[in-house]
């Protein structure tokens, strides 16, 4: 399957723009595009959107350190995140500490940054949007 990509697509249940702003500040995310439901070239089928979601994000694309992620508010349903985590590998413990602290703001630290047998600095957290993160400095 040449030229095949797997890219995370995250649904934020009404908080997508807030999440994009957070990742821009916390991780330097670059927002490539945002399309609101009301700006779609085709209207949604009747009854698909929760009331008020016409002003929410239908689709967004953003990059963190050159890695593309996509996101949406969905159609109004809540979307609990489980069964996965995003892994952020950085070059130094100082970078790990900065990224970890930024992502942990308003979130829940599951494992503080600590040396492990595979990394001089590794930790796990869930951010304020329910996304699991593993922050890692690759070992030598």
Coordinates of N, CA, C and O in Angstrom, one line a residue:
X1 N 0.8 -1.2 0.0 CA 0.0 0.0 0.0 C 0.9 1.2 0.0 O 1.0 1.9 1.0
X2 N 1.5 1.5 -1.1 CA 2.4 2.7 -1.2 C 1.6 4.0 -1.0 O 0.4 4.0 -1.4
X3 N 2.2 5.0 -0.5 CA 1.6 6.3 -0.3 C 0.4 6.2 0.6 O -0.6 7.0 0.5
X4 N 0.3 5.3 1.6 CA -0.8 5.2 2.5 C -0.4 5.9 3.8 O 0.7 5.8 4.3
X5 N -1.3 6.6 4.3 CA -1.1 7.4 5.6 C -2.2 6.9 6.6 O -3.3 6.7 6.2
X6 N -1.8 6.9 7.8 CA -2.8 6.8 8.9 C -2.7 8.1 9.7 O -1.6 8.4 10.2
X7 N -3.8 8.8 9.8 CA -3.7 10.1 10.5 C -4.9 10.1 11.6 O -6.0 9.8 11.3
X8 N -4.6 10.5 12.8 CA -5.6 10.6 13.8 C -6.7 11.6 13.4 O -6.4 12.7 12.9
X9 N -7.9 11.2 13.7 CA -9.1 12.1 13.5 C -9.8 12.2 14.8 O -10.4 11.2 15.2
X10 N -9.8 13.3 15.4 CA -10.3 13.5 16.8 C -11.6 14.2 16.8 O -11.7 15.3 16.1
X11 N -12.6 13.8 17.5 CA -13.9 14.4 17.7 C -14.0 15.0 19.0 O -13.9 14.3 20.0
X12 N -14.3 16.3 19.1 CA -14.3 17.0 20.4 C -15.7 17.4 20.9 O -15.8 18.1 21.9
X13 N -16.7 16.9 20.3 CA -18.1 17.1 20.8 C -18.4 18.5 21.2 O -19.0 18.8 22.3
X14 N -18.1 19.5 20.4 CA -18.4 20.9 20.7 C -17.3 21.7 21.2 O -17.4 22.9 21.4
X15 N -16.1 21.2 21.4 CA -14.9 21.9 21.9 C -13.8 21.9 21.0 O -12.6 22.2 21.4
X16 N -14.0 21.7 19.7 CA -12.9 21.6 18.7 C -12.1 22.9 18.6 O -10.9 22.8 18.7
X17 N -12.7 24.0 18.5 CA -12.0 25.3 18.3 C -11.1 25.5 19.6 O -10.0 26.0 19.5
X18 N -11.7 25.2 20.7 CA -11.0 25.4 22.0 C -9.8 24.5 22.0 O -8.7 24.8 22.4
X19 N -9.9 23.2 21.5 CA -8.8 22.3 21.5 C -7.7 22.8 20.5 O -6.5 22.7 20.8
X20 N -8.1 23.3 19.4 CA -7.2 23.8 18.4 C -6.3 24.9 19.0 O -5.1 25.0 18.9
X21 N -7.0 25.8 19.7 CA -6.3 26.9 20.3 C -5.4 26.4 21.4 O -4.3 26.9 21.6
X22 N -5.8 25.4 22.2 CA -5.0 24.9 23.3 C -3.7 24.2 22.7 O -2.6 24.5 23.2
X23 N -3.9 23.4 21.6 CA -2.7 22.7 21.1 C -1.8 23.7 20.4 O -0.6 23.5 20.3
X24 N -2.3 24.8 19.8 CA -1.5 25.8 19.3 C -0.6 26.4 20.4 O 0.6 26.6 20.2
X25 N -1.2 26.7 21.5 CA -0.4 27.3 22.6 C 0.5 26.3 23.3 O 1.7 26.5 23.5
X26 N 0.0 25.1 23.6 CA 0.7 24.1 24.3 C 1.8 23.4 23.5 O 2.9 23.2 24.0
X27 N 1.6 23.2 22.2 CA 2.5 22.4 21.4 C 3.0 23.1 20.1 O 3.7 22.5 19.3
X28 N 2.6 24.3 19.9 CA 2.9 25.0 18.7 C 2.2 24.5 17.5 O 2.8 24.6 16.4
X29 N 1.1 23.9 17.6 CA 0.3 23.4 16.5 C 0.1 24.5 15.5 O -0.2 25.6 15.8
X30 N 0.2 24.1 14.2 CA -0.1 25.0 13.1 C -1.5 24.5 12.5 O -1.6 23.4 12.1
X31 N -2.4 25.5 12.5 CA -3.8 25.2 12.0 C -3.8 25.4 10.5 O -3.5 26.5 10.0
X32 N -4.0 24.3 9.7 CA -4.0 24.4 8.3 C -5.4 24.8 7.7 O -5.4 25.6 6.7
X33 N -6.4 24.4 8.3 CA -7.8 24.8 7.8 C -8.8 24.4 8.8 O -8.7 23.5 9.6
X34 N -9.9 25.2 8.8 CA -11.1 25.0 9.7 C -12.3 25.3 8.8 O -12.4 26.4 8.2
X35 N -13.2 24.3 8.8 CA -14.5 24.5 8.1 C -15.6 24.3 9.1 O -15.7 23.3 9.7
X36 N -16.4 25.4 9.2 CA -17.6 25.3 10.1 C -18.7 24.6 9.3 O -18.8 24.7 8.1
X37 N -19.6 24.0 10.1 CA -20.8 23.3 9.5 C -21.6 24.3 8.6 O -22.0 24.0 7.5
X38 N -21.8 25.5 9.1 CA -22.5 26.5 8.3 C -21.9 26.9 7.0 O -22.5 27.4 6.1
X39 N -20.6 26.7 6.9 CA -19.8 27.0 5.6 C -19.7 25.9 4.7 O -19.0 26.0 3.6
X40 N -20.2 24.7 5.0 CA -20.1 23.6 4.1 C -20.8 23.9 2.8 O -21.9 24.5 2.7
X41 N -20.2 23.4 1.7 CA -20.9 23.6 0.4 C -22.2 22.9 0.2 O -23.0 23.2 -0.7
X42 N -22.4 21.9 1.1 CA -23.7 21.1 1.1 C -24.3 21.2 2.5 O -23.6 20.9 3.4
X43 N -25.6 21.4 2.6 CA -26.2 21.4 3.9 C -26.2 20.0 4.5 O -26.3 19.0 3.7
X44 N -26.2 19.9 5.8 CA -26.3 18.5 6.4 C -27.7 18.0 6.2 O -28.7 18.8 6.1
X45 N -27.9 16.7 6.3 CA -29.2 16.1 6.2 C -30.1 16.7 7.4 O -29.5 16.9 8.5
X46 N -31.3 16.9 7.2 CA -32.2 17.4 8.3 C -32.1 16.5 9.6 O -32.1 15.3 9.5
X47 N -31.9 17.2 10.7 CA -31.8 16.5 12.0 C -30.5 15.9 12.4 O -30.3 15.3 13.4
X48 N -29.5 16.0 11.5 CA -28.2 15.5 11.8 C -27.4 16.2 12.8 O -26.8 15.7 13.7
X49 N -27.5 17.6 12.8 CA -26.8 18.4 13.7 C -27.6 18.7 15.0 O -28.8 19.0 14.9
X50 N -26.9 18.7 16.1 CA -27.5 19.2 17.3 C -27.8 20.7 17.2 O -26.9 21.4 16.6
X51 N -28.9 21.2 17.7 CA -29.1 22.7 17.6 C -27.9 23.5 18.1 O -27.3 23.1 19.1
X52 N -27.5 24.5 17.4 CA -26.3 25.3 17.7 C -25.0 24.8 17.1 O -24.0 25.6 17.1
X53 N -25.0 23.7 16.5 CA -23.8 23.1 15.9 C -23.5 23.7 14.6 O -22.4 23.4 14.0
X54 N -24.3 24.5 14.0 CA -24.0 25.1 12.7 C -22.8 26.0 12.8 O -22.1 26.2 11.8
X55 N -22.5 26.5 14.0 CA -21.3 27.3 14.2 C -20.1 26.6 14.7 O -19.1 27.2 15.1
X56 N -20.2 25.2 14.7 CA -19.1 24.4 15.2 C -18.3 23.9 14.1 O -18.7 24.0 12.9
X57 N -17.1 23.3 14.4 CA -16.2 22.8 13.4 C -16.7 21.5 12.8 O -16.8 20.5 13.5
X58 N -16.8 21.6 11.5 CA -17.2 20.4 10.7 C -15.9 19.6 10.4 O -15.9 18.3 10.5
X59 N -14.8 20.3 10.1 CA -13.5 19.6 9.8 C -12.4 20.6 10.0 O -12.5 21.8 9.6
X60 N -11.3 20.1 10.6 CA -10.1 20.9 10.7 C -8.9 20.0 10.5 O -9.0 18.8 10.7
X61 N -7.9 20.6 10.0 CA -6.6 19.9 9.8 C -5.5 20.8 10.5 O -5.5 22.0 10.3
X62 N -4.7 20.1 11.3 CA -3.6 20.9 11.9 C -2.4 20.0 12.0 O -2.4 18.8 11.9
X63 N -1.2 20.6 12.3 CA 0.1 19.9 12.3 C 0.8 20.2 13.7 O 0.8 21.3 14.1
X64 N 1.3 19.2 14.2 CA 2.2 19.3 15.4 C 3.5 18.7 15.0 O 3.6 17.5 14.7
X65 N 4.5 19.5 15.0 CA 5.9 19.1 14.6 C 5.9 18.3 13.3 O 6.5 17.3 13.1
X66 N 5.1 18.8 12.3 CA 5.0 18.3 11.0 C 4.1 17.1 10.8 O 3.9 16.6 9.7
X67 N 3.5 16.6 11.9 CA 2.5 15.5 11.9 C 1.1 16.0 11.7 O 0.7 16.8 12.5
X68 N 0.4 15.5 10.7 CA -1.0 16.0 10.5 C -2.0 15.2 11.3 O -2.0 14.0 11.4
X69 N -2.8 16.0 12.0 CA -4.0 15.5 12.7 C -5.2 16.2 12.1 O -5.1 17.3 11.6
X70 N -6.4 15.5 12.2 CA -7.6 16.1 11.8 C -8.6 16.1 13.0 O -8.4 15.3 13.9
X71 N -9.6 17.0 12.9 CA -10.5 17.1 14.1 C -11.8 17.7 13.6 O -11.9 18.3 12.6
X72 N -12.8 17.5 14.5 CA -14.1 18.0 14.3 C -14.9 18.1 15.6 O -14.5 17.5 16.6
X73 N -16.0 18.8 15.6 CA -16.9 18.8 16.7 C -17.9 17.7 16.6 O -18.6 17.4 17.5
X74 N -17.9 17.0 15.4 CA -18.9 16.0 15.2 C -20.2 16.7 14.9 O -20.3 17.8 14.4
X75 N -21.3 16.0 15.3 CA -22.6 16.5 15.0 C -23.4 16.9 16.3 O -24.6 17.2 16.3
X76 N -22.7 16.8 17.4 CA -23.3 17.1 18.7 C -23.2 16.1 19.7 O -23.4 16.3 20.9
X77 N -22.9 14.9 19.3 CA -22.7 13.8 20.3 C -21.5 14.0 21.1 O -20.5 14.6 20.7
X78 N -21.5 13.5 22.3 CA -20.2 13.5 23.1 C -19.4 12.4 22.7 O -19.9 11.3 22.2
X79 N -18.1 12.5 22.7 CA -17.2 11.5 22.2 C -16.1 11.2 23.2 O -15.1 11.9 23.3
X80 N -16.4 10.2 24.1 CA -15.3 9.9 25.1 C -14.2 9.2 24.3 O -14.4 8.4 23.4
X81 N -12.9 9.6 24.7 CA -11.8 9.0 24.1 C -11.3 7.8 25.0 O -11.1 8.0 26.2
X82 N -11.1 6.7 24.4 CA -10.5 5.5 25.2 C -9.9 4.6 24.2 O -10.2 4.5 23.0
X83 N -9.0 3.8 24.7 CA -8.4 2.8 23.9 C -7.2 3.2 23.1 O -6.7 2.4 22.3
X84 N -6.7 4.4 23.3 CA -5.6 4.9 22.5 C -5.0 6.1 23.2 O -5.6 6.7 24.1
X85 N -3.7 6.4 22.8 CA -3.1 7.6 23.3 C -2.2 8.2 22.2 O -1.8 7.4 21.3
X86 N -2.0 9.4 22.2 CA -1.1 10.0 21.2 C 0.3 10.1 21.9 O 0.4 10.4 23.0
X87 N 1.3 9.6 21.1 CA 2.7 9.6 21.7 C 3.5 10.7 21.1 O 3.6 10.9 19.9
X88 N 4.0 11.6 22.0 CA 4.8 12.7 21.6 C 6.3 12.5 21.9 O 6.6 12.4 23.1
X89 N 7.1 12.3 20.9 CA 8.5 12.1 21.2 C 9.3 13.4 20.9 O 9.1 14.0 19.9
X90 N 10.0 13.8 21.9 CA 10.8 15.1 21.8 C 12.3 14.8 22.1 O 12.6 13.7 22.6
X91 N 13.2 15.7 21.7 CA 14.6 15.4 21.8 C 15.2 15.5 23.1 O 16.2 14.8 23.4
X92 N 14.7 16.3 24.0 CA 15.4 16.5 25.3 C 14.4 16.4 26.5 O 13.2 16.7 26.3
X93 N 15.0 16.1 27.7 CA 14.1 16.2 28.9 C 13.5 17.6 29.1 O 12.3 17.7 29.6
X94 N 14.2 18.6 28.8 CA 13.7 20.0 29.0 C 12.4 20.2 28.1 O 11.4 20.7 28.5
X95 N 12.5 19.7 26.8 CA 11.4 19.8 25.9 C 10.2 18.9 26.4 O 9.0 19.3 26.3
X96 N 10.5 17.8 27.0 CA 9.5 16.9 27.5 C 8.8 17.6 28.7 O 7.6 17.5 28.8
X97 N 9.6 18.2 29.6 CA 9.0 18.9 30.7 C 8.1 20.0 30.3 O 7.0 20.2 30.8
X98 N 8.5 20.8 29.3 CA 7.6 21.9 28.8 C 6.3 21.4 28.2 O 5.3 21.8 28.5
X99 N 6.4 20.4 27.3 CA 5.3 19.8 26.6 C 4.3 19.2 27.6 O 3.1 19.3 27.6
X100 N 4.9 18.4 28.6 CA 4.1 17.7 29.6 C 3.3 18.7 30.4 O 2.1 18.5 30.7
X101 N 4.0 19.7 30.9 CA 3.3 20.7 31.8 C 2.2 21.4 31.0 O 1.1 21.6 31.6
X102 N 2.5 21.7 29.7 CA 1.5 22.4 29.0 C 0.2 21.5 28.7 O -0.9 22.0 28.9
X103 N 0.5 20.3 28.4 CA -0.6 19.3 28.1 C -1.4 19.0 29.4 O -2.6 18.8 29.4
X104 N -0.7 19.0 30.5 CA -1.3 18.6 31.8 C -2.2 19.7 32.4 O -3.0 19.4 33.2
X105 N -2.0 20.9 31.9 CA -2.8 22.1 32.4 C -4.3 21.8 32.2 O -4.7 21.8 31.1
X106 N -5.0 21.6 33.3 CA -6.4 21.3 33.2 C -6.7 19.8 33.0 O -7.9 19.4 32.8
X107 N -5.7 19.0 32.9 CA -5.8 17.6 32.6 C -5.5 16.8 33.9 O -5.6 17.2 35.0
X108 N -5.1 15.5 33.6 CA -4.9 14.6 34.7 C -3.6 13.8 34.4 O -3.5 13.1 33.4
X109 N -2.6 14.0 35.3 CA -1.3 13.2 35.2 C -1.6 11.8 35.7 O -2.0 11.6 36.8
X110 N -1.3 10.9 34.8 CA -1.4 9.4 35.1 C -0.1 8.9 35.6 O 0.0 8.0 36.4
X111 N 1.0 9.4 35.0 CA 2.4 9.0 35.4 C 3.3 10.2 35.2 O 3.5 10.6 34.1
X112 N 3.8 10.7 36.3 CA 4.7 11.9 36.1 C 5.9 11.5 35.3 O 6.3 10.4 35.2
X113 N 6.5 12.6 34.7 CA 7.8 12.3 34.0 C 8.8 11.7 34.9 O 9.0 12.2 36.0
X114 N 9.4 10.6 34.4 CA 10.4 9.9 35.2 C 11.3 9.1 34.2 O 10.9 8.8 33.1
X115 N 12.5 8.8 34.6 CA 13.4 7.9 33.8 C 12.8 6.5 33.8 O 12.2 6.1 34.8
X116 N 12.9 5.9 32.7 CA 12.5 4.5 32.6 C 13.6 3.7 31.9 O 14.6 4.3 31.5
X117 N 13.5 2.4 31.8 CA 14.5 1.6 31.1 C 14.7 1.9 29.7 O 15.7 1.7 29.1
X118 N 13.6 2.5 29.0 CA 13.7 2.8 27.6 C 13.9 4.3 27.3 O 14.1 4.7 26.2
X119 N 13.8 5.1 28.4 CA 13.8 6.6 28.1 C 14.4 7.3 29.3 O 14.1 7.0 30.5
X120 N 15.1 8.4 29.1 CA 15.6 9.2 30.2 C 14.4 10.0 30.8 O 14.6 10.6 31.9
X121 N 13.3 10.1 30.1 CA 12.2 10.9 30.5 C 10.9 10.5 29.8 O 10.8 10.7 28.6
X122 N 10.0 9.9 30.6 CA 8.7 9.4 30.0 C 7.6 9.7 31.0 O 7.8 9.6 32.2
X123 N 6.4 10.1 30.5 CA 5.3 10.3 31.4 C 4.0 10.2 30.6 O 4.0 10.2 29.4
X124 N 2.9 10.0 31.3 CA 1.6 9.8 30.7 C 0.6 10.8 31.4 O 0.6 11.0 32.6
X125 N -0.3 11.3 30.5 CA -1.4 12.2 31.1 C -2.6 12.1 30.2 O -2.5 11.6 29.0
X126 N -3.7 12.6 30.7 CA -4.9 12.9 29.9 C -5.1 14.4 29.9 O -5.1 15.0 31.0
X127 N -5.2 15.0 28.7 CA -5.4 16.4 28.7 C -6.8 16.8 29.0 O -7.7 16.0 29.3
X128 N -7.1 18.1 29.0 CA -8.4 18.6 29.4 C -9.5 18.2 28.5 O -10.7 18.4 28.8
X129 N -9.2 17.7 27.4 CA -10.2 17.2 26.4 C -10.4 15.7 26.4 O -11.2 15.2 25.7
X130 N -9.7 15.0 27.3 CA -9.8 13.6 27.4 C -8.9 12.8 26.5 O -9.0 11.6 26.4
X131 N -8.0 13.5 25.8 CA -7.0 12.8 25.0 C -5.8 12.3 25.8 O -5.2 13.1 26.6
X132 N -5.5 11.0 25.7 CA -4.4 10.5 26.4 C -3.1 10.8 25.6 O -3.1 10.7 24.4
X133 N -2.1 11.1 26.4 CA -0.7 11.5 25.8 C 0.3 10.7 26.5 O 0.3 10.5 27.7
X134 N 1.3 10.3 25.8 CA 2.5 9.7 26.3 C 3.7 10.6 25.8 O 3.8 10.8 24.6
X135 N 4.4 11.2 26.7 CA 5.5 12.1 26.3 C 6.8 11.4 26.6 O 7.0 10.8 27.7
X136 N 7.6 11.3 25.6 CA 8.8 10.5 25.6 C 10.0 11.1 25.0 O 9.9 11.8 24.0
X137 N 11.2 10.9 25.6 CA 12.4 11.3 25.1 C 13.1 9.9 24.7 O 13.3 9.1 25.6
X138 N 13.3 9.7 23.4 CA 13.9 8.4 23.0 C 15.2 8.2 23.7 O 16.0 9.1 23.9
X139 N 15.5 6.9 24.2 CA 16.7 6.5 24.8 C 17.9 6.5 23.8 O 17.7 6.5 22.6
X140 N 19.0 6.4 24.4 CA 20.3 6.3 23.6 C 20.5 4.9 23.1 O 20.2 3.9 23.6

